Coordinates of C-alpha atoms in Angstrom, one line a residue:
M1 CA 91.5 39.4 114.3
R2 CA 89.9 41.7 117.0
K3 CA 86.5 43.3 116.8
D4 CA 87.4 46.0 119.3
I5 CA 89.8 47.6 116.9
T6 CA 87.2 47.5 114.2
E7 CA 84.8 49.3 116.5
Q8 CA 87.4 51.9 117.3
F9 CA 88.0 52.6 113.6
T10 CA 84.2 52.9 113.2
D11 CA 84.0 55.3 116.1
W12 CA 86.9 57.3 114.5
K13 CA 85.1 57.4 111.2
S14 CA 81.8 58.6 112.9
A15 CA 83.7 61.3 114.8
L16 CA 85.3 62.5 111.6
E17 CA 81.9 62.6 109.8
K18 CA 80.6 64.7 112.6
F19 CA 83.6 66.9 112.4
Q20 CA 83.0 67.4 108.7
Q21 CA 79.6 68.7 109.4
N22 CA 81.0 71.3 111.8
V23 CA 84.0 72.6 110.0
K24 CA 82.5 76.1 109.9
K25 CA 82.0 76.4 113.6
D26 CA 84.0 78.7 115.9
I27 CA 87.5 77.9 117.0
E28 CA 86.4 76.6 120.4
E29 CA 84.0 74.0 118.9
I30 CA 86.6 73.0 116.3
R31 CA 89.2 72.4 119.0
S32 CA 86.7 70.4 121.1
Q33 CA 86.0 68.1 118.2
K34 CA 89.7 67.7 117.5
D35 CA 90.3 66.7 121.1
E36 CA 87.7 63.9 120.8
I37 CA 89.1 62.6 117.5
Q38 CA 92.7 62.7 118.9
R39 CA 91.5 60.6 121.9
I40 CA 90.1 57.9 119.6
K41 CA 93.2 58.0 117.5
Q42 CA 95.4 57.5 120.5
D43 CA 93.4 54.4 121.5
I44 CA 93.8 53.0 118.0
L45 CA 97.6 53.7 118.1
D46 CA 97.8 51.9 121.4
N47 CA 96.1 48.8 119.9
L48 CA 98.0 48.9 116.6
E49 CA 101.4 49.5 118.3
K50 CA 102.2 51.7 115.3
G51 CA 105.4 53.7 115.6
R52 CA 107.4 54.1 118.8
Y53 CA 106.0 56.3 121.6
I54 CA 108.0 57.3 124.7
R55 CA 106.3 59.2 127.4
D56 CA 106.7 59.9 131.1
D57 CA 104.3 61.9 133.2
N58 CA 107.1 63.7 134.9
R59 CA 110.3 64.3 132.8
I60 CA 112.4 62.7 130.2
I61 CA 116.1 63.7 130.0
I62 CA 118.3 62.9 127.0
S63 CA 121.9 63.5 128.0
A64 CA 125.1 63.3 126.0
P65 CA 128.0 65.6 125.0
E66 CA 126.5 65.7 121.6
I67 CA 122.9 65.0 120.7
I68 CA 121.6 64.7 117.1
I69 CA 117.8 64.4 116.5
G70 CA 116.6 63.8 113.0
N71 CA 116.3 61.3 110.2
V72 CA 119.9 60.4 110.3
D73 CA 122.2 57.4 110.2
K74 CA 124.5 56.2 113.0
S75 CA 127.1 58.7 111.9
G76 CA 124.7 61.6 112.2
I77 CA 124.3 62.2 108.4
L78 CA 120.8 62.9 107.1
W79 CA 119.2 60.0 105.2
G80 CA 118.1 60.7 101.7
G81 CA 114.5 61.8 101.0
G82 CA 112.4 64.3 102.9
S83 CA 112.2 64.4 106.7
K84 CA 110.6 66.5 109.3
V85 CA 111.2 67.3 113.0
V86 CA 108.5 69.0 115.0
I87 CA 108.8 70.3 118.5
R88 CA 105.4 71.0 119.9
A89 CA 104.7 72.2 123.5
T90 CA 103.0 75.0 125.3
N91 CA 106.4 76.6 126.2
I92 CA 109.7 75.9 124.4
D93 CA 113.1 77.1 125.6
L94 CA 116.3 77.0 123.7
E95 CA 119.2 77.8 125.9
G96 CA 122.8 78.0 124.9
V97 CA 124.9 78.0 128.1
G98 CA 128.6 78.9 128.1
T99 CA 131.1 76.7 129.8
G100 CA 132.5 78.3 133.0
T101 CA 132.2 82.0 133.8
S102 CA 133.9 83.2 130.6
G103 CA 132.5 80.7 128.1
I104 CA 130.0 81.8 125.4
G105 CA 127.0 79.7 124.5
S106 CA 125.4 79.9 121.2
I107 CA 122.2 78.9 119.2
V108 CA 122.5 78.7 115.5
S109 CA 119.6 78.2 113.1
R110 CA 120.4 77.5 109.4
A111 CA 118.1 76.8 106.6
P112 CA 117.4 78.2 103.1
S113 CA 114.1 79.6 104.6
I114 CA 113.6 80.6 108.2
R115 CA 110.3 82.1 109.4
Q116 CA 109.0 83.3 112.7
I117 CA 105.3 83.8 112.9
A118 CA 103.7 84.8 116.2
V119 CA 100.4 82.8 115.9
D120 CA 98.8 80.0 117.9
P121 CA 99.3 76.8 115.7
G122 CA 96.8 74.7 117.7
K123 CA 97.4 71.2 119.0
D124 CA 97.8 69.8 115.5
G125 CA 100.0 72.6 114.2
I126 CA 97.5 73.4 111.4
E127 CA 95.9 76.5 112.8
Q128 CA 97.2 80.1 112.6
V129 CA 95.2 82.0 115.3
V130 CA 96.4 85.5 116.1
K131 CA 96.3 86.1 119.8
P132 CA 96.2 89.5 121.6
I133 CA 99.8 89.0 122.6
S134 CA 101.3 88.3 119.3
E135 CA 104.9 89.3 119.6
I136 CA 108.5 88.6 118.7
V137 CA 111.1 89.9 121.1
S138 CA 114.8 90.0 120.5
Q139 CA 117.2 91.5 123.1
A140 CA 121.0 91.6 123.0
Q141 CA 123.9 94.0 123.4
N142 CA 124.5 93.8 119.7
I143 CA 122.0 92.9 117.0
V144 CA 123.0 92.6 113.4
L145 CA 120.4 92.2 110.6
R146 CA 122.0 91.9 107.2
G147 CA 120.3 91.3 103.8
E148 CA 123.0 90.1 101.4
N149 CA 122.5 89.8 97.6
A150 CA 125.0 86.9 97.2
D151 CA 125.3 83.7 95.3
D152 CA 126.6 80.4 96.8
Y153 CA 128.1 81.9 100.0
F154 CA 127.4 84.7 102.4
P155 CA 130.7 86.5 103.5
Q156 CA 130.9 86.4 107.2
S157 CA 132.7 89.8 107.3
S158 CA 129.4 91.5 106.5
L159 CA 128.1 90.4 109.9
S160 CA 130.7 92.2 111.9
N161 CA 129.6 95.2 114.0
S162 CA 131.7 96.8 116.6
G163 CA 130.1 98.1 119.7
S164 CA 126.6 97.6 121.1
G165 CA 123.4 98.5 119.3
I166 CA 121.4 97.4 116.3
H167 CA 123.0 97.3 112.9
L168 CA 120.5 97.0 110.0
S169 CA 122.2 96.8 106.6
T170 CA 121.8 95.4 103.1
N171 CA 123.3 95.8 99.6
G172 CA 119.8 95.8 98.2
Q173 CA 116.8 97.6 99.6
I174 CA 115.5 98.4 103.1
S175 CA 111.8 99.3 103.5
I176 CA 110.4 100.6 106.8
D177 CA 106.7 100.8 106.3
A178 CA 104.1 102.0 108.8
T179 CA 101.1 102.5 106.6
L180 CA 97.4 101.5 106.5
P181 CA 96.3 100.7 103.0
C182 CA 92.7 101.0 101.8
D183 CA 92.3 100.5 98.0
T184 CA 95.2 98.0 97.8
L185 CA 94.0 96.3 101.1
S186 CA 90.6 95.8 99.5
E187 CA 92.2 94.4 96.4
S188 CA 94.5 92.1 98.3
L189 CA 91.6 90.8 100.5
E190 CA 89.6 90.2 97.4
Q191 CA 92.4 88.1 96.0
E192 CA 92.8 86.3 99.3
E193 CA 89.1 85.5 99.5
K194 CA 89.2 84.1 96.0
A195 CA 92.2 82.0 96.8
L196 CA 90.7 80.7 100.0
N197 CA 87.4 79.8 98.2
T198 CA 89.3 77.8 95.6
H199 CA 91.4 76.1 98.4
I200 CA 88.2 75.3 100.3
N201 CA 86.6 73.8 97.3
D202 CA 89.7 71.6 96.7
L203 CA 89.7 70.6 100.4
N204 CA 86.0 69.7 100.2
Q205 CA 86.7 67.4 97.3
T206 CA 89.7 65.9 99.1
A207 CA 87.7 65.4 102.3
S208 CA 84.8 63.7 100.3
Q209 CA 87.3 61.4 98.5
A210 CA 88.9 60.6 101.8
K211 CA 85.6 59.9 103.4
S212 CA 84.7 57.5 100.5
T213 CA 88.0 55.7 100.8
V214 CA 87.5 55.3 104.6
A215 CA 84.0 54.0 104.1
S216 CA 85.3 51.4 101.6
L217 CA 88.1 50.3 103.8
V218 CA 85.8 50.0 106.9
S219 CA 83.4 47.9 104.8
H220 CA 86.3 45.7 103.7
M221 CA 87.5 45.3 107.2
N222 CA 84.1 44.2 108.4
E223 CA 84.0 41.6 105.6
L224 CA 87.3 40.3 106.9
I225 CA 85.9 40.0 110.4
E226 CA 83.0 38.0 109.1
K227 CA 85.3 35.6 107.4
D228 CA 87.3 35.0 110.6
T229 CA 85.5 31.6 111.3
L230 CA 88.2 29.3 110.1
N231 CA 89.6 28.8 113.6
S232 CA 86.5 27.9 115.6
S233 CA 88.2 24.7 116.7
E234 CA 91.7 23.3 117.0
I235 CA 91.1 20.9 114.1
E236 CA 89.9 23.7 111.8
T237 CA 92.8 25.9 112.9
R238 CA 95.3 23.2 111.9
T239 CA 93.4 22.5 108.7
N240 CA 93.0 26.2 107.6
F241 CA 96.3 27.5 109.0
L242 CA 97.5 29.0 105.7
D243 CA 94.1 30.6 105.0
I244 CA 94.0 32.0 108.5
D245 CA 97.5 33.4 108.2
E246 CA 96.7 35.0 104.9
L247 CA 93.4 36.4 106.3
H248 CA 95.2 37.9 109.3
Y249 CA 97.9 39.4 107.0
E250 CA 95.2 41.0 104.9
F251 CA 93.5 42.4 108.0
Q252 CA 96.7 43.8 109.3
Q253 CA 97.4 45.5 105.9
T254 CA 93.8 46.9 105.8
T255 CA 94.0 48.3 109.3
S256 CA 97.3 50.0 108.5
T257 CA 95.8 51.4 105.2
L258 CA 92.7 52.5 107.1
Y259 CA 94.7 54.2 109.8
N260 CA 96.5 56.2 107.1
A261 CA 93.3 57.0 105.3
L262 CA 91.6 58.2 108.5
T263 CA 94.6 60.3 109.3
H264 CA 94.5 61.8 105.8
Y265 CA 90.7 62.4 106.3
F266 CA 91.3 64.1 109.6
N267 CA 94.1 66.3 108.2
S268 CA 91.9 67.3 105.3
L269 CA 89.1 68.3 107.7
S270 CA 91.5 70.2 110.0
L271 CA 92.8 72.2 107.0
L272 CA 89.2 72.7 105.8
A273 CA 88.2 74.0 109.3
E274 CA 91.2 76.4 109.4
S275 CA 90.6 77.6 105.9
N276 CA 86.9 78.3 106.8
R277 CA 88.0 80.3 109.9
Q278 CA 90.5 82.3 107.8
L279 CA 87.9 83.0 105.2
A280 CA 85.5 84.3 107.8
A281 CA 88.3 86.5 109.2
V282 CA 89.1 87.8 105.7
K283 CA 85.4 88.7 105.1
E284 CA 85.3 90.6 108.3
Q285 CA 88.5 92.5 107.3
K286 CA 87.1 93.1 103.9
E287 CA 83.9 94.6 105.4
A288 CA 86.0 96.8 107.7
A289 CA 88.0 98.0 104.7
K290 CA 84.8 99.0 102.9
Q291 CA 83.7 101.1 106.0
L292 CA 87.2 102.6 106.2
K293 CA 87.1 103.8 102.5
S294 CA 84.4 106.5 103.1
S295 CA 86.6 108.3 105.6
F296 CA 90.1 107.1 104.7
K297 CA 91.3 110.3 102.9
E298 CA 89.9 112.7 105.5
Q299 CA 90.7 111.0 108.8
T300 CA 94.0 110.0 110.3
T301 CA 95.1 106.3 110.0
D302 CA 97.1 106.7 113.3
T303 CA 100.2 105.1 111.7
F304 CA 103.5 106.5 112.9
I305 CA 107.3 106.1 112.6
S306 CA 109.5 107.6 115.3
L307 CA 113.3 108.0 114.9
R308 CA 114.8 109.3 118.1
S309 CA 118.5 109.9 118.9
E310 CA 120.9 112.5 120.1
N311 CA 122.4 112.6 116.7
I312 CA 120.6 111.4 113.5
S313 CA 122.4 111.3 110.1
L314 CA 120.8 110.7 106.7
T315 CA 123.4 110.3 104.0
S316 CA 123.4 109.0 100.4
T317 CA 126.5 106.8 100.4
D318 CA 127.7 103.5 99.0
G319 CA 129.1 100.6 100.9
D320 CA 132.6 102.2 101.0
G321 CA 131.3 105.3 102.8
N322 CA 131.5 107.5 99.7
L323 CA 128.8 110.1 99.0
R324 CA 127.0 109.1 95.8
T325 CA 126.9 111.8 93.1
N326 CA 125.4 109.8 90.2
D327 CA 122.0 110.5 88.8
G328 CA 119.3 109.1 91.0
A329 CA 121.3 109.4 94.2
G330 CA 119.8 111.6 96.9
I331 CA 117.4 111.8 99.9
G332 CA 113.7 112.5 99.3
L333 CA 111.0 113.7 101.8
A334 CA 107.4 113.9 100.7
G335 CA 104.2 114.6 102.7
K336 CA 101.4 117.0 103.2
E337 CA 103.3 118.8 106.0
I338 CA 107.1 118.6 106.4
S339 CA 108.5 120.3 109.5
L340 CA 112.1 121.1 110.4
T341 CA 112.3 122.8 113.7
S342 CA 114.7 123.6 116.5
Y343 CA 112.3 124.1 119.4
G344 CA 113.1 122.8 122.9
N345 CA 110.9 120.9 125.3
D346 CA 109.4 124.2 126.5
G347 CA 108.2 125.1 123.0
A348 CA 110.8 127.9 122.7
L349 CA 113.6 128.2 120.2
I350 CA 116.8 126.4 121.4
K351 CA 119.6 128.9 122.0
D352 CA 122.2 129.0 119.2
S353 CA 120.2 126.5 117.2
G354 CA 120.2 126.5 113.4
I355 CA 119.0 124.8 110.3
Y356 CA 121.4 124.8 107.4
M357 CA 121.0 124.0 103.7
G358 CA 123.9 123.9 101.4
S359 CA 123.8 122.9 97.7
Q360 CA 124.9 124.0 94.3
D361 CA 121.2 124.7 93.6
V362 CA 118.4 125.3 96.1
E363 CA 114.8 125.6 94.9
I364 CA 111.7 126.2 96.9
N365 CA 108.8 125.5 94.6
T366 CA 105.0 125.7 95.1
A367 CA 104.1 124.9 91.5
N368 CA 101.1 122.6 91.2
P369 CA 101.6 120.2 88.2
K370 CA 98.5 119.6 86.1
I371 CA 99.1 116.7 83.7
A372 CA 97.1 116.4 80.5
D373 CA 98.2 113.7 78.1
K374 CA 101.9 114.3 77.4
N375 CA 101.8 117.9 78.5
T376 CA 102.3 119.3 82.0
D377 CA 101.1 122.6 83.2
L378 CA 103.0 124.1 86.1
P379 CA 101.0 127.0 87.6
A380 CA 102.6 128.6 90.6
E381 CA 100.1 128.2 93.5
G382 CA 100.3 128.4 97.2
S383 CA 102.7 130.8 99.1
V384 CA 106.1 130.9 100.7
R385 CA 106.4 132.7 104.0
V386 CA 109.6 133.7 105.8
V387 CA 109.3 135.0 109.4
S388 CA 112.4 136.2 111.2
K389 CA 113.8 139.2 113.0
A390 CA 116.5 139.6 110.4
I391 CA 116.3 138.2 106.8
Q392 CA 119.4 138.4 104.6
V393 CA 119.9 137.3 101.1
E394 CA 123.4 137.6 99.7
A395 CA 125.5 136.9 96.6
V396 CA 128.8 137.2 98.5
D397 CA 132.0 135.2 98.5
Y398 CA 133.4 134.2 101.9
E399 CA 136.7 132.8 103.1
T400 CA 137.9 131.2 106.3
K401 CA 141.2 132.1 107.9
D402 CA 142.3 131.0 111.3
D403 CA 138.9 129.4 111.9
K404 CA 137.2 132.7 111.3
T405 CA 134.8 133.2 108.3
E406 CA 134.8 136.6 106.8
E407 CA 133.5 138.3 103.6
K408 CA 135.9 138.3 100.7
S409 CA 134.1 140.0 97.9
L410 CA 130.8 140.3 96.1
T411 CA 130.3 137.3 93.9
K412 CA 131.2 138.1 90.3
E413 CA 128.1 138.4 88.2
G414 CA 126.0 137.6 91.3
S415 CA 122.4 138.7 91.0
F416 CA 119.1 138.8 93.0
T417 CA 115.9 138.8 91.1
L418 CA 112.3 139.5 92.3
R419 CA 109.8 138.7 89.6
A420 CA 106.0 138.7 90.0
E421 CA 102.9 140.4 88.8
K422 CA 102.8 142.4 92.0
I423 CA 105.7 143.1 94.3
N424 CA 105.1 144.8 97.6
L425 CA 107.9 146.1 99.8
N426 CA 106.1 147.1 103.0
A427 CA 107.6 148.5 106.2
T428 CA 104.4 149.1 108.2
D429 CA 103.3 148.2 111.7
T430 CA 100.3 146.1 112.7
E431 CA 98.2 149.2 112.8
G432 CA 99.0 150.0 109.1
K433 CA 101.3 152.9 110.0
A434 CA 104.5 153.3 107.9
T435 CA 107.2 153.2 110.6
G436 CA 110.1 151.3 109.1
T437 CA 112.5 152.0 106.3
I438 CA 113.3 150.6 102.9
A439 CA 116.7 151.3 101.4
A440 CA 118.2 150.4 98.0
N441 CA 121.9 151.0 97.6
A442 CA 124.1 150.3 94.6
K443 CA 126.4 152.0 92.2
T444 CA 123.6 152.1 89.7
V445 CA 120.0 152.1 90.8
E446 CA 117.2 151.8 88.3
V447 CA 113.5 151.9 88.9
K448 CA 111.5 151.5 85.7
A449 CA 108.4 150.1 84.1
M450 CA 109.6 148.5 80.9
D451 CA 108.8 145.5 78.8
V452 CA 111.8 143.2 78.4
D453 CA 113.1 140.7 75.9
K454 CA 111.5 137.3 76.3
E455 CA 114.8 135.4 76.3
K456 CA 117.5 137.8 77.5
R457 CA 115.2 139.7 79.9
T458 CA 116.9 143.0 78.9
D459 CA 115.0 146.3 78.5
K460 CA 112.9 146.5 75.4
E461 CA 110.5 149.4 75.6
L462 CA 108.4 151.4 78.0
A463 CA 105.4 149.4 79.3
A464 CA 102.2 150.8 77.7
G465 CA 100.1 152.6 80.3
S466 CA 102.8 152.2 83.0
S467 CA 103.4 154.7 85.8
L468 CA 105.9 155.4 88.5
L469 CA 104.9 157.0 91.9
L470 CA 107.2 158.5 94.5
L471 CA 105.0 159.5 97.4
A472 CA 105.9 160.5 100.9
E473 CA 105.2 163.3 103.4
K474 CA 108.6 164.6 102.3
V475 CA 110.4 163.5 99.1
Y476 CA 114.2 164.2 98.8
A477 CA 116.1 164.0 95.5
G478 CA 119.7 164.8 94.9
A479 CA 121.0 165.4 98.5
R480 CA 120.8 163.7 101.8
D481 CA 122.6 166.5 103.6
K482 CA 124.9 169.4 102.8
K483 CA 127.9 167.1 102.4
T484 CA 126.2 164.2 100.5
R485 CA 124.9 165.6 97.3
S486 CA 124.4 164.5 93.7
K487 CA 126.6 166.0 91.1
S488 CA 123.7 166.4 88.8
V489 CA 120.0 165.8 88.7
Q490 CA 118.3 165.4 85.3
V491 CA 114.6 165.4 84.7
A492 CA 113.6 164.8 81.1
S493 CA 110.2 163.9 79.5
D494 CA 107.8 164.9 76.8
K495 CA 105.9 166.7 79.5
V496 CA 107.3 167.9 82.8
G497 CA 104.8 169.2 85.4
L498 CA 105.8 170.8 88.7
F499 CA 102.8 171.3 91.1
G500 CA 103.0 173.0 94.5
D501 CA 99.7 173.9 96.2
T502 CA 101.4 176.6 98.3
T503 CA 105.0 177.3 97.2
V504 CA 107.3 176.4 94.4
E505 CA 110.8 177.7 94.8
L506 CA 114.2 177.5 93.0
Q507 CA 117.2 178.4 95.1
Q508 CA 120.9 178.8 94.6
D509 CA 123.5 179.3 97.3
G510 CA 120.6 179.6 99.8
K511 CA 119.0 182.4 97.8
A512 CA 115.6 182.3 96.2
I513 CA 115.9 182.7 92.4
L514 CA 112.4 181.7 91.3
Q515 CA 109.4 181.6 93.6
L516 CA 105.8 180.7 93.0
S517 CA 103.7 181.3 96.0
G518 CA 100.0 182.2 96.5
G519 CA 99.4 182.6 92.8
D520 CA 102.3 185.1 92.6
A521 CA 105.6 184.6 90.7
A522 CA 108.9 186.1 91.6
L523 CA 112.2 186.0 89.8
S524 CA 115.4 187.3 91.5
G525 CA 119.1 187.5 90.9
S526 CA 122.0 189.8 91.0
K527 CA 121.5 190.1 87.3
T528 CA 118.5 188.8 85.4
T529 CA 118.7 188.4 81.7
L530 CA 115.6 187.5 79.5
Y531 CA 116.2 186.4 75.9
G532 CA 113.9 186.3 73.0
E533 CA 110.6 188.0 72.7
M534 CA 108.8 188.8 75.9
T535 CA 105.1 189.7 76.2
S536 CA 103.7 191.1 79.4
Q537 CA 99.9 190.7 79.5
G538 CA 99.3 192.5 82.7
K539 CA 100.5 195.7 84.4
S540 CA 104.3 196.0 84.6
T541 CA 106.0 198.2 87.2
F542 CA 109.7 199.1 87.1
K543 CA 111.0 200.5 90.3
S544 CA 114.4 201.5 89.0
D545 CA 116.1 202.6 85.8
V546 CA 115.1 200.9 82.6
T547 CA 117.4 200.9 79.6
A548 CA 116.1 199.9 76.2
G549 CA 117.1 200.3 72.6
T550 CA 113.7 201.2 71.2
V551 CA 110.5 201.5 73.0
E552 CA 107.2 201.6 71.1
M553 CA 104.1 202.5 73.0
K554 CA 100.7 203.9 72.3
N555 CA 100.7 206.3 75.3
L556 CA 103.5 207.8 77.4
K557 CA 102.7 209.3 80.8
V558 CA 105.6 211.1 82.7
D559 CA 105.1 212.1 86.3
S560 CA 108.1 214.4 86.8
S561 CA 110.5 214.7 83.9
F562 CA 111.1 213.6 80.3
K563 CA 114.5 213.8 78.6
T564 CA 115.8 213.0 75.2
P565 CA 119.0 214.2 73.4
Y566 CA 116.8 216.8 71.7
T567 CA 114.3 217.9 74.3
T568 CA 114.1 218.4 78.0
E569 CA 110.8 218.7 79.9
G570 CA 111.1 219.3 83.6
I571 CA 114.0 218.3 85.8
S572 CA 115.5 214.9 85.2
V573 CA 116.3 213.1 88.4
P574 CA 118.0 209.6 88.1
G575 CA 116.1 206.9 89.9
A576 CA 117.7 205.3 92.9
P577 CA 119.0 201.7 92.4
S578 CA 116.6 199.1 93.8
T579 CA 117.5 197.4 97.0
A580 CA 114.6 195.0 97.2
K581 CA 115.4 191.3 97.6
L582 CA 113.3 188.1 97.1
S583 CA 113.0 186.4 100.5
A584 CA 113.3 182.6 100.5
K585 CA 110.3 180.7 101.9
L586 CA 111.8 177.3 102.0
S587 CA 115.0 176.0 103.6
E588 CA 117.0 172.9 102.7
E589 CA 116.5 170.0 105.1
E590 CA 118.8 167.1 105.8
L591 CA 117.5 163.6 105.5
K592 CA 118.0 161.6 108.7
S593 CA 118.8 158.2 107.3
N594 CA 118.9 154.9 109.2
N595 CA 121.5 153.5 106.8
G596 CA 124.5 155.6 107.7

């Protein structure tokens, strides 16, 4: 038995105890202590000759047409039980080289679980340190990523993809997520912190137990060294041969067990140091999440997804290429601002550009749901603004013939409804001047203020207190010009008022029939007939003959003659027929319409 190996084990134990006291130090100190422990471990391995170690300071080449590395038998079949192959280096290259100029090399990785994590694992492979250049880069003419929900076997046909590019597909779900969480991040970090604390407590117990086991084994090994006095001379050696052999066998077994115990102790401390480092990082991230929470909703998170291509298509289809029409199928867009534009790089509209929406039902809705228990209130809030040079809303059927689309007919029972508490049709310029035109054209045009049936929306009764105003510098009713005239105009109401500050005139065939002007009233016609009782409150002058059946008067004054069938006073001269005519003050004007 050798005392030097015992001293090495003791040095290893002391180094591990020192390491245990510094498991919360920074990564540089942790790695420095690991290097010292690994040096001691290497010296012990050299003395124990445990395992097989092949090394060359320059290069080792393993060459054969086929090379199998692993826990396999001579036929290359994996032995039963667990096994592990680790390739550890600063740089690792896997190169699949084709044979000749036309050959194709390949690299195939197959396992139930394959993970690529861009972290620094450290010299012992236990660490997970994220470096500034943490990246995974894949480059090829053709990249296929397929998520297949399959049992027992993945069909190889699903991996086919013609042409170059990236083909990302699945028969399950694809999630492209560029988001920065806040509340959920805090919750997940809280759970991560709890899990790490539990794991660290377990590792502390494991390390303490391992330390105790190592101390016991070192003590036992020292006892064996002290007993190694049975071969102080050749006679004692021959005499105590069996005891010496048994003692050496026990020493060999103890050193092997001690090596395994120290290795377990070291691994426990390495895991403990890494867990402490991760816990410190989680705490820093947790504190950053708390600071983020105060401004999370107001400030941008700077997350971004960019889809760029000459042609981008979003379709709701199945794996056979058919558009899905079942409930739940569709495409959803949600966000504070959603922009669909056709602006060029210069910021101007692209010539002949367009945005098209076609569906059986199209709804633009600014209702703001307010949920209370099982009820939802949907008040219409916000606004909808349409800005364009020409805005057209139609209920028209079209048809395409010879690649030309033309109007066919008005859509049967088509309708257009404007419904609001206030509706304003306004054709004014930026200075507030009315410069444009508003036209309503239909076979039947109704402008009314009526209450309607709640369900059918049909007329019910006049709205109480309602009013209708037609107001313009000139108001035309019944005729646009001498050719375009109404057959009849009807005005009917409980009360009809006609108010003209200067003149009110009724004409027929261009002649004034009734004229109200300057407080005077004039009635004219080839013949004028008055029916019913008539009372004249003021002075009446007749400038031509008057014929009456019976005239009853209090006084009669005759200037020149008076004649009855029975008496004659003076000379009766017939009056001359009146030639006076009522002159028209107004003339009919034509409306110059912008609508034909």
